[in-house]
């Protein structure tokens, strides 16, 4: 699968991006007898890229008003049978969700809850957990790339440790043996790191 990174693009380039993605996917030979999943999301976010990296699937974008024609054509060309939607209905509306084949949604109340939900639901390798800020995108994208190689979770934090993140660490403390903080102390401070490490201490 050709990796396609489509994060934080300006609106005027989206139509061009849709065309380029369609062309790339059409040129790529995919096994028709394999179950093909397609991630569809409106948000240009590390959570979407990470989910796709975990599963080796392409990302297609949608709009709140409906599925773009190029997205519909590409999904038809690829004979998509299952769709994974990352984001709650305020991001990908029910009207769009209902148009998608075999749709399953992962969406929390915010990006922190969504990241924790994805990490929990995918039954990942919990030996090592990556932690990055959800306030920007650079560290999370780097962490997501690293995490995908070992099927490790990526948990997002803000200026503290959000309840969703704290809940994930508490629920999985017996399985977590390594924590990787991505970013300097100005991004993830000692108090945050200390709180997380204390939660998973054996």
GROMACS .gro file of N, CA and C in nm, residues 12-164:
model
  459
   12UNK      N    1  -0.829   2.514  -0.054
   12UNK     CA    2  -0.826   2.532  -0.198
   12UNK      C    3  -0.756   2.418  -0.271
   13UNK      N    4  -0.682   2.336  -0.196
   13UNK     CA    5  -0.612   2.225  -0.259
   13UNK      C    6  -0.686   2.093  -0.247
   14UNK      N    7  -0.801   2.092  -0.177
   14UNK     CA    8  -0.866   1.963  -0.149
   14UNK      C    9  -0.914   1.893  -0.275
   15UNK      N   10  -0.972   1.967  -0.369
   15UNK     CA   11  -1.020   1.904  -0.492
   15UNK      C   12  -0.905   1.838  -0.566
   16UNK      N   13  -0.790   1.907  -0.571
   16UNK     CA   14  -0.673   1.849  -0.636
   16UNK      C   15  -0.626   1.725  -0.561
   17UNK      N   16  -0.630   1.731  -0.428
   17UNK     CA   17  -0.589   1.616  -0.347
   17UNK      C   18  -0.679   1.496  -0.374
   18UNK      N   19  -0.812   1.518  -0.379
   18UNK     CA   20  -0.905   1.409  -0.408
   18UNK      C   21  -0.868   1.340  -0.539
   19UNK      N   22  -0.838   1.421  -0.642
   19UNK     CA   23  -0.804   1.363  -0.773
   19UNK      C   24  -0.675   1.283  -0.765
   20UNK      N   25  -0.575   1.338  -0.695
   20UNK     CA   26  -0.446   1.270  -0.686
   20UNK      C   27  -0.458   1.139  -0.610
   21UNK      N   28  -0.534   1.140  -0.500
   21UNK     CA   29  -0.554   1.017  -0.423
   21UNK      C   30  -0.622   0.912  -0.508
   22UNK      N   31  -0.725   0.952  -0.581
   22UNK     CA   32  -0.798   0.859  -0.666
   22UNK      C   33  -0.705   0.796  -0.769
   23UNK      N   34  -0.622   0.878  -0.831
   23UNK     CA   35  -0.531   0.827  -0.933
   23UNK      C   36  -0.430   0.731  -0.873
   24UNK      N   37  -0.376   0.766  -0.756
   24UNK     CA   38  -0.280   0.678  -0.690
   24UNK      C   39  -0.342   0.543  -0.655
   25UNK      N   40  -0.463   0.547  -0.600
   25UNK     CA   41  -0.528   0.423  -0.559
   25UNK      C   42  -0.566   0.337  -0.679
   26UNK      N   43  -0.603   0.400  -0.789
   26UNK     CA   44  -0.640   0.324  -0.908
   26UNK      C   45  -0.518   0.255  -0.968
   27UNK      N   46  -0.401   0.319  -0.957
   27UNK     CA   47  -0.280   0.260  -1.014
   27UNK      C   48  -0.227   0.147  -0.927
   28UNK      N   49  -0.260   0.152  -0.799
   28UNK     CA   50  -0.210   0.050  -0.706
   28UNK      C   51  -0.293  -0.077  -0.718
   29UNK      N   52  -0.228  -0.190  -0.741
   29UNK     CA   53  -0.299  -0.317  -0.753
   29UNK      C   54  -0.332  -0.370  -0.613
   30UNK      N   55  -0.459  -0.394  -0.588
   30UNK     CA   56  -0.505  -0.444  -0.459
   30UNK      C   57  -0.572  -0.579  -0.477
   31UNK      N   58  -0.551  -0.668  -0.381
   31UNK     CA   59  -0.611  -0.801  -0.390
   31UNK      C   60  -0.762  -0.789  -0.374
   32UNK      N   61  -0.836  -0.832  -0.475
   32UNK     CA   62  -0.982  -0.819  -0.470
   32UNK      C   63  -1.046  -0.922  -0.378
   33UNK      N   64  -0.973  -1.029  -0.346
   33UNK     CA   65  -1.033  -1.130  -0.260
   33UNK      C   66  -1.008  -1.099  -0.112
   34UNK      N   67  -0.931  -0.997  -0.083
   34UNK     CA   68  -0.906  -0.958   0.056
   34UNK      C   69  -1.014  -0.859   0.101
   35UNK      N   70  -1.042  -0.861   0.230
   35UNK     CA   71  -1.139  -0.765   0.282
   35UNK      C   72  -1.074  -0.628   0.283
   36UNK      N   73  -1.133  -0.534   0.212
   36UNK     CA   74  -1.073  -0.402   0.198
   36UNK      C   75  -1.147  -0.303   0.288
   37UNK      N   76  -1.074  -0.238   0.374
   37UNK     CA   77  -1.131  -0.134   0.459
   37UNK      C   78  -1.088   0.001   0.408
   38UNK      N   79  -1.172   0.100   0.430
   38UNK     CA   80  -1.145   0.234   0.380
   38UNK      C   81  -1.173   0.333   0.493
   39UNK      N   82  -1.074   0.408   0.532
   39UNK     CA   83  -1.095   0.508   0.637
   39UNK      C   84  -1.144   0.637   0.575
   40UNK      N   85  -1.252   0.690   0.625
   40UNK     CA   86  -1.309   0.814   0.573
   40UNK      C   87  -1.324   0.912   0.688
   41UNK      N   88  -1.263   1.028   0.676
   41UNK     CA   89  -1.274   1.126   0.782
   41UNK      C   90  -1.263   1.266   0.727
   42UNK      N   91  -1.327   1.359   0.793
   42UNK     CA   92  -1.317   1.499   0.756
   42UNK      C   93  -1.194   1.564   0.816
   43UNK      N   94  -1.154   1.518   0.933
   43UNK     CA   95  -1.046   1.585   1.006
   43UNK      C   96  -0.910   1.543   0.953
   44UNK      N   97  -0.823   1.643   0.930
   44UNK     CA   98  -0.685   1.613   0.893
   44UNK      C   99  -0.608   1.596   1.023
   45UNK      N  100  -0.601   1.476   1.074
   45UNK     CA  101  -0.555   1.458   1.210
   45UNK      C  102  -0.469   1.334   1.222
   46UNK      N  103  -0.377   1.335   1.319
   46UNK     CA  104  -0.287   1.223   1.338
   46UNK      C  105  -0.361   1.095   1.375
   47UNK      N  106  -0.477   1.107   1.441
   47UNK     CA  107  -0.552   0.986   1.478
   47UNK      C  108  -0.594   0.910   1.354
   48UNK      N  109  -0.637   0.982   1.250
   48UNK     CA  110  -0.681   0.918   1.126
   48UNK      C  111  -0.563   0.851   1.056
   49UNK      N  112  -0.451   0.924   1.049
   49UNK     CA  113  -0.332   0.868   0.987
   49UNK      C  114  -0.284   0.745   1.063
   50UNK      N  115  -0.291   0.751   1.195
   50UNK     CA  116  -0.245   0.640   1.277
   50UNK      C  117  -0.332   0.518   1.257
   51UNK      N  118  -0.464   0.536   1.256
   51UNK     CA  119  -0.553   0.422   1.235
   51UNK      C  120  -0.522   0.356   1.101
   52UNK      N  121  -0.503   0.436   0.998
   52UNK     CA  122  -0.473   0.381   0.866
   52UNK      C  123  -0.339   0.309   0.866
   53UNK      N  124  -0.240   0.366   0.934
   53UNK     CA  125  -0.109   0.302   0.940
   53UNK      C  126  -0.117   0.168   1.012
   54UNK      N  127  -0.194   0.159   1.119
   54UNK     CA  128  -0.211   0.032   1.190
   54UNK      C  129  -0.262  -0.076   1.096
   55UNK      N  130  -0.353  -0.040   1.008
   55UNK     CA  131  -0.424  -0.140   0.929
   55UNK      C  132  -0.383  -0.146   0.783
   56UNK      N  133  -0.290  -0.061   0.741
   56UNK     CA  134  -0.244  -0.062   0.603
   56UNK      C  135  -0.353  -0.027   0.505
   57UNK      N  136  -0.434   0.072   0.537
   57UNK     CA  137  -0.546   0.110   0.451
   57UNK      C  138  -0.535   0.256   0.409
   58UNK      N  139  -0.596   0.290   0.297
   58UNK     CA  140  -0.592   0.429   0.251
   58UNK      C  141  -0.689   0.517   0.328
   59UNK      N  142  -0.663   0.646   0.323
   59UNK     CA  143  -0.753   0.745   0.383
   59UNK      C  144  -0.821   0.822   0.272
   60UNK      N  145  -0.952   0.835   0.281
   60UNK     CA  146  -1.027   0.923   0.192
   60UNK      C  147  -1.098   1.027   0.277
   61UNK      N  148  -1.118   1.144   0.219
   61UNK     CA  149  -1.180   1.253   0.293
   61UNK      C  150  -1.325   1.273   0.252
   62UNK      N  151  -1.401   1.326   0.344
   62UNK     CA  152  -1.539   1.361   0.316
   62UNK      C  153  -1.565   1.505   0.357
   63UNK      N  154  -1.684   1.552   0.328
   63UNK     CA  155  -1.727   1.684   0.370
   63UNK      C  156  -1.853   1.669   0.454
   64UNK      N  157  -1.881   1.768   0.538
   64UNK     CA  158  -2.002   1.758   0.621
   64UNK      C  159  -2.129   1.755   0.537
   65UNK      N  160  -2.123   1.819   0.421
   65UNK     CA  161  -2.242   1.827   0.335
   65UNK      C  162  -2.267   1.698   0.258
   66UNK      N  163  -2.168   1.609   0.250
   66UNK     CA  164  -2.186   1.485   0.176
   66UNK      C  165  -2.054   1.433   0.123
   67UNK      N  166  -2.057   1.312   0.069
   67UNK     CA  167  -1.936   1.252   0.014
   67UNK      C  168  -1.901   1.318  -0.120
   68UNK      N  169  -1.777   1.363  -0.138
   68UNK     CA  170  -1.735   1.417  -0.268
   68UNK      C  171  -1.746   1.309  -0.376
   69UNK      N  172  -1.775   1.349  -0.497
   69UNK     CA  173  -1.788   1.253  -0.607
   69UNK      C  174  -1.664   1.168  -0.623
   70UNK      N  175  -1.546   1.229  -0.607
   70UNK     CA  176  -1.423   1.153  -0.628
   70UNK      C  177  -1.407   1.045  -0.521
   71UNK      N  178  -1.454   1.071  -0.400
   71UNK     CA  179  -1.449   0.971  -0.294
   71UNK      C  180  -1.544   0.855  -0.326
   72UNK      N  181  -1.663   0.887  -0.372
   72UNK     CA  182  -1.760   0.783  -0.409
   72UNK      C  183  -1.706   0.697  -0.522
   73UNK      N  184  -1.650   0.761  -0.625
   73UNK     CA  185  -1.597   0.686  -0.740
   73UNK      C  186  -1.482   0.595  -0.697
   74UNK      N  187  -1.394   0.648  -0.614
   74UNK     CA  188  -1.280   0.568  -0.569
   74UNK      C  189  -1.325   0.448  -0.487
   75UNK      N  190  -1.421   0.468  -0.398
   75UNK     CA  191  -1.471   0.356  -0.319
   75UNK      C  192  -1.539   0.251  -0.406
   76UNK      N  193  -1.609   0.296  -0.509
   76UNK     CA  194  -1.671   0.201  -0.602
   76UNK      C  195  -1.565   0.125  -0.681
   77UNK      N  196  -1.462   0.197  -0.727
   77UNK     CA  197  -1.355   0.133  -0.803
   77UNK      C  198  -1.283   0.026  -0.720
   78UNK      N  199  -1.267   0.054  -0.590
   78UNK     CA  200  -1.196  -0.039  -0.502
   78UNK      C  201  -1.287  -0.147  -0.443
   79UNK      N  202  -1.416  -0.139  -0.479
   79UNK     CA  203  -1.513  -0.237  -0.428
   79UNK      C  204  -1.507  -0.248  -0.275
   80UNK      N  205  -1.518  -0.134  -0.212
   80UNK     CA  206  -1.509  -0.126  -0.066
   80UNK      C  207  -1.629  -0.195  -0.001
   81UNK      N  208  -1.602  -0.281   0.097
   81UNK     CA  209  -1.708  -0.352   0.169
   81UNK      C  210  -1.721  -0.305   0.313
   82UNK      N  211  -1.617  -0.243   0.365
   82UNK     CA  212  -1.618  -0.198   0.505
   82UNK      C  213  -1.557  -0.059   0.513
   83UNK      N  214  -1.617   0.025   0.594
   83UNK     CA  215  -1.568   0.161   0.610
   83UNK      C  216  -1.546   0.191   0.757
   84UNK      N  217  -1.432   0.248   0.789
   84UNK     CA  218  -1.402   0.290   0.925
   84UNK      C  219  -1.407   0.442   0.929
   85UNK      N  220  -1.489   0.495   1.017
   85UNK     CA  221  -1.504   0.640   1.031
   85UNK      C  222  -1.439   0.683   1.161
   86UNK      N  223  -1.344   0.775   1.153
   86UNK     CA  224  -1.276   0.826   1.271
   86UNK      C  225  -1.330   0.966   1.301
   87UNK      N  226  -1.400   0.978   1.411
   87UNK     CA  227  -1.459   1.106   1.448
   87UNK      C  228  -1.608   1.091   1.474
   88UNK      N  229  -1.661   1.168   1.570
   88UNK     CA  230  -1.802   1.159   1.605
   88UNK      C  231  -1.886   1.226   1.498
   89UNK      N  232  -2.018   1.228   1.518
   89UNK     CA  233  -2.107   1.277   1.412
   89UNK      C  234  -2.099   1.428   1.391
   90UNK      N  235  -2.034   1.501   1.480
   90UNK     CA  236  -2.009   1.642   1.454
   90UNK      C  237  -1.899   1.661   1.352
   91UNK      N  238  -1.819   1.557   1.331
   91UNK     CA  239  -1.711   1.560   1.231
   91UNK      C  240  -1.756   1.493   1.102
   92UNK      N  241  -1.806   1.372   1.114
   92UNK     CA  242  -1.863   1.300   1.000
   92UNK      C  243  -2.011   1.277   1.032
   93UNK      N  244  -2.100   1.357   0.976
   93UNK     CA  245  -2.242   1.352   1.012
   93UNK      C  246  -2.308   1.217   0.983
   94UNK      N  247  -2.418   1.193   1.052
   94UNK     CA  248  -2.494   1.069   1.033
   94UNK      C  249  -2.537   1.055   0.887
   95UNK      N  250  -2.571   1.166   0.822
   95UNK     CA  251  -2.615   1.161   0.682
   95UNK      C  252  -2.506   1.108   0.591
   96UNK      N  253  -2.380   1.135   0.624
   96UNK     CA  254  -2.267   1.081   0.548
   96UNK      C  255  -2.241   0.937   0.590
   97UNK      N  256  -2.242   0.913   0.720
   97UNK     CA  257  -2.216   0.780   0.774
   97UNK      C  258  -2.309   0.676   0.713
   98UNK      N  259  -2.435   0.712   0.695
   98UNK     CA  260  -2.534   0.617   0.644
   98UNK      C  261  -2.513   0.583   0.497
   99UNK      N  262  -2.432   0.660   0.427
   99UNK     CA  263  -2.404   0.631   0.286
   99UNK      C  264  -2.289   0.533   0.269
  100UNK      N  265  -2.219   0.501   0.377
  100UNK     CA  266  -2.096   0.424   0.368
  100UNK      C  267  -2.122   0.275   0.390
  101UNK      N  268  -2.057   0.189   0.312
  101UNK     CA  269  -2.077   0.044   0.326
  101UNK      C  270  -2.012  -0.010   0.452
  102UNK      N  271  -2.087  -0.089   0.527
  102UNK     CA  272  -2.033  -0.157   0.645
  102UNK      C  273  -1.962  -0.064   0.742
  103UNK      N  274  -2.020   0.052   0.769
  103UNK     CA  275  -1.951   0.155   0.846
  103UNK      C  276  -1.940   0.121   0.994
  104UNK      N  277  -1.823   0.148   1.050
  104UNK     CA  278  -1.797   0.138   1.194
  104UNK      C  279  -1.732   0.270   1.236
  105UNK      N  280  -1.781   0.328   1.344
  105UNK     CA  281  -1.731   0.459   1.387
  105UNK      C  282  -1.650   0.449   1.517
  106UNK      N  283  -1.535   0.519   1.518
  106UNK     CA  284  -1.459   0.542   1.640
  106UNK      C  285  -1.457   0.692   1.664
  107UNK      N  286  -1.533   0.739   1.761
  107UNK     CA  287  -1.539   0.883   1.784
  107UNK      C  288  -1.572   0.915   1.928
  108UNK      N  289  -1.481   0.985   1.995
  108UNK     CA  290  -1.505   1.028   2.131
  108UNK      C  291  -1.551   1.172   2.135
  109UNK      N  292  -1.559   1.227   2.254
  109UNK     CA  293  -1.606   1.364   2.271
  109UNK      C  294  -1.502   1.466   2.226
  110UNK      N  295  -1.375   1.423   2.218
  110UNK     CA  296  -1.267   1.508   2.169
  110UNK      C  297  -1.156   1.419   2.117
  111UNK      N  298  -1.047   1.481   2.068
  111UNK     CA  299  -0.939   1.403   2.009
  111UNK      C  300  -0.871   1.311   2.111
  112UNK      N  301  -0.871   1.350   2.236
  112UNK     CA  302  -0.806   1.271   2.340
  112UNK      C  303  -0.885   1.143   2.368
  113UNK      N  304  -1.015   1.157   2.375
  113UNK     CA  305  -1.099   1.039   2.396
  113UNK      C  306  -1.100   0.950   2.273
  114UNK      N  307  -1.098   1.010   2.155
  114UNK     CA  308  -1.095   0.930   2.032
  114UNK      C  309  -0.966   0.850   2.023
  115UNK      N  310  -0.853   0.913   2.055
  115UNK     CA  311  -0.724   0.843   2.051
  115UNK      C  312  -0.723   0.727   2.149
  116UNK      N  313  -0.774   0.750   2.271
  116UNK     CA  314  -0.779   0.643   2.370
  116UNK      C  315  -0.873   0.531   2.326
  117UNK      N  316  -0.984   0.568   2.263
  117UNK     CA  317  -1.081   0.470   2.215
  117UNK      C  318  -1.019   0.381   2.107
  118UNK      N  319  -0.949   0.443   2.013
  118UNK     CA  320  -0.883   0.366   1.907
  118UNK      C  321  -0.779   0.272   1.967
  119UNK      N  322  -0.699   0.324   2.060
  119UNK     CA  323  -0.595   0.243   2.123
  119UNK      C  324  -0.655   0.123   2.195
  120UNK      N  325  -0.770   0.142   2.260
  120UNK     CA  326  -0.834   0.035   2.336
  120UNK      C  327  -0.904  -0.065   2.245
  121UNK      N  328  -0.978  -0.016   2.148
  121UNK     CA  329  -1.063  -0.102   2.066
  121UNK      C  330  -0.984  -0.187   1.967
  122UNK      N  331  -0.866  -0.140   1.924
  122UNK     CA  332  -0.790  -0.214   1.824
  122UNK      C  333  -0.710  -0.330   1.882
  123UNK      N  334  -0.710  -0.343   2.015
  123UNK     CA  335  -0.638  -0.454   2.079
  123UNK      C  336  -0.492  -0.455   2.035
  124UNK      N  337  -0.424  -0.344   2.059
  124UNK     CA  338  -0.287  -0.327   2.013
  124UNK      C  339  -0.187  -0.390   2.109
  125UNK      N  340  -0.061  -0.384   2.070
  125UNK     CA  341   0.048  -0.433   2.154
  125UNK      C  342   0.076  -0.329   2.262
  126UNK      N  343   0.037  -0.357   2.383
  126UNK     CA  344   0.045  -0.259   2.492
  126UNK      C  345   0.179  -0.258   2.564
  127UNK      N  346   0.273  -0.338   2.520
  127UNK     CA  347   0.402  -0.341   2.587
  127UNK      C  348   0.466  -0.202   2.590
  128UNK      N  349   0.458  -0.131   2.477
  128UNK     CA  350   0.510   0.005   2.467
  128UNK      C  351   0.398   0.099   2.425
  129UNK      N  352   0.385   0.210   2.495
  129UNK     CA  353   0.284   0.310   2.461
  129UNK      C  354   0.353   0.443   2.435
  130UNK      N  355   0.320   0.505   2.323
  130UNK     CA  356   0.374   0.637   2.288
  130UNK      C  357   0.278   0.745   2.337
  131UNK      N  358   0.335   0.854   2.385
  131UNK     CA  359   0.256   0.966   2.435
  131UNK      C  360   0.301   1.093   2.364
  132UNK      N  361   0.205   1.167   2.309
  132UNK     CA  362   0.237   1.292   2.238
  132UNK      C  363   0.130   1.395   2.268
  133UNK      N  364   0.162   1.520   2.243
  133UNK     CA  365   0.064   1.626   2.265
  133UNK      C  366  -0.043   1.625   2.156
  134UNK      N  367  -0.165   1.656   2.196
  134UNK     CA  368  -0.273   1.671   2.099
  134UNK      C  369  -0.294   1.816   2.061
  135UNK      N  370  -0.208   1.905   2.113
  135UNK     CA  371  -0.221   2.048   2.085
  135UNK      C  372  -0.159   2.087   1.952
  136UNK      N  373  -0.071   2.005   1.900
  136UNK     CA  374  -0.010   2.028   1.770
  136UNK      C  375  -0.014   1.900   1.691
  137UNK      N  376   0.053   1.897   1.576
  137UNK     CA  377   0.046   1.776   1.494
  137UNK      C  378   0.181   1.711   1.467
  138UNK      N  379   0.291   1.788   1.476
  138UNK     CA  380   0.421   1.735   1.434
  138UNK      C  381   0.464   1.616   1.519
  139UNK      N  382   0.462   1.631   1.650
  139UNK     CA  383   0.506   1.522   1.738
  139UNK      C  384   0.416   1.400   1.725
  140UNK      N  385   0.285   1.423   1.712
  140UNK     CA  386   0.191   1.312   1.701
  140UNK      C  387   0.212   1.234   1.572
  141UNK      N  388   0.244   1.304   1.464
  141UNK     CA  389   0.267   1.235   1.337
  141UNK      C  390   0.393   1.150   1.344
  142UNK      N  391   0.499   1.204   1.405
  142UNK     CA  392   0.623   1.127   1.422
  142UNK      C  393   0.596   1.006   1.511
  143UNK      N  394   0.528   1.029   1.623
  143UNK     CA  395   0.498   0.920   1.715
  143UNK      C  396   0.410   0.814   1.650
  144UNK      N  397   0.313   0.859   1.571
  144UNK     CA  398   0.225   0.766   1.502
  144UNK      C  399   0.299   0.676   1.406
  145UNK      N  400   0.397   0.732   1.336
  145UNK     CA  401   0.477   0.652   1.244
  145UNK      C  402   0.555   0.546   1.320
  146UNK      N  403   0.616   0.584   1.430
  146UNK     CA  404   0.691   0.488   1.512
  146UNK      C  405   0.598   0.382   1.570
  147UNK      N  406   0.486   0.426   1.623
  147UNK     CA  407   0.392   0.333   1.687
  147UNK      C  408   0.338   0.229   1.590
  148UNK      N  409   0.317   0.270   1.465
  148UNK     CA  410   0.258   0.179   1.368
  148UNK      C  411   0.347   0.060   1.336
  149UNK      N  412   0.479   0.076   1.352
  149UNK     CA  413   0.572  -0.032   1.320
  149UNK      C  414   0.561  -0.148   1.418
  150UNK      N  415   0.520  -0.120   1.539
  150UNK     CA  416   0.508  -0.225   1.641
  150UNK      C  417   0.365  -0.243   1.688
  151UNK      N  418   0.270  -0.182   1.618
  151UNK     CA  419   0.129  -0.187   1.656
  151UNK      C  420   0.108  -0.141   1.800
  152UNK      N  421   0.180  -0.034   1.835
  152UNK     CA  422   0.171   0.022   1.970
  152UNK      C  423   0.070   0.136   1.973
  153UNK      N  424   0.006   0.160   2.087
  153UNK     CA  425  -0.088   0.271   2.097
  153UNK      C  426  -0.018   0.406   2.100
  154UNK      N  427  -0.088   0.507   2.054
  154UNK     CA  428  -0.047   0.647   2.070
  154UNK      C  429  -0.156   0.717   2.150
  155UNK      N  430  -0.119   0.767   2.265
  155UNK     CA  431  -0.213   0.838   2.352
  155UNK      C  432  -0.180   0.987   2.349
  156UNK      N  433  -0.282   1.070   2.337
  156UNK     CA  434  -0.263   1.214   2.330
  156UNK      C  435  -0.292   1.280   2.464
  157UNK      N  436  -0.212   1.383   2.496
  157UNK     CA  437  -0.234   1.461   2.617
  157UNK      C  438  -0.242   1.609   2.579
  158UNK      N  439  -0.295   1.690   2.672
  158UNK     CA  440  -0.296   1.834   2.649
  158UNK      C  441  -0.196   1.898   2.746
  159UNK      N  442  -0.236   2.000   2.819
  159UNK     CA  443  -0.146   2.060   2.917
  159UNK      C  444  -0.143   1.980   3.046
  160UNK      N  445  -0.232   1.885   3.057
  160UNK     CA  446  -0.233   1.794   3.170
  160UNK      C  447  -0.244   1.652   3.118
  161UNK      N  448  -0.314   1.566   3.190
  161UNK     CA  449  -0.343   1.430   3.143
  161UNK      C  450  -0.494   1.417   3.139
  162UNK      N  451  -0.554   1.422   3.020
  162UNK     CA  452  -0.700   1.416   3.008
  162UNK      C  453  -0.757   1.289   3.072
  163UNK      N  454  -0.882   1.296   3.114
  163UNK     CA  455  -0.946   1.182   3.179
  163UNK      C  456  -0.941   1.056   3.092
  164UNK      N  457  -0.960   1.073   2.961
  164UNK     CA  458  -0.960   0.957   2.871
  164UNK      C  459  -0.823   0.890   2.870
   0.00000   0.00000   0.00000
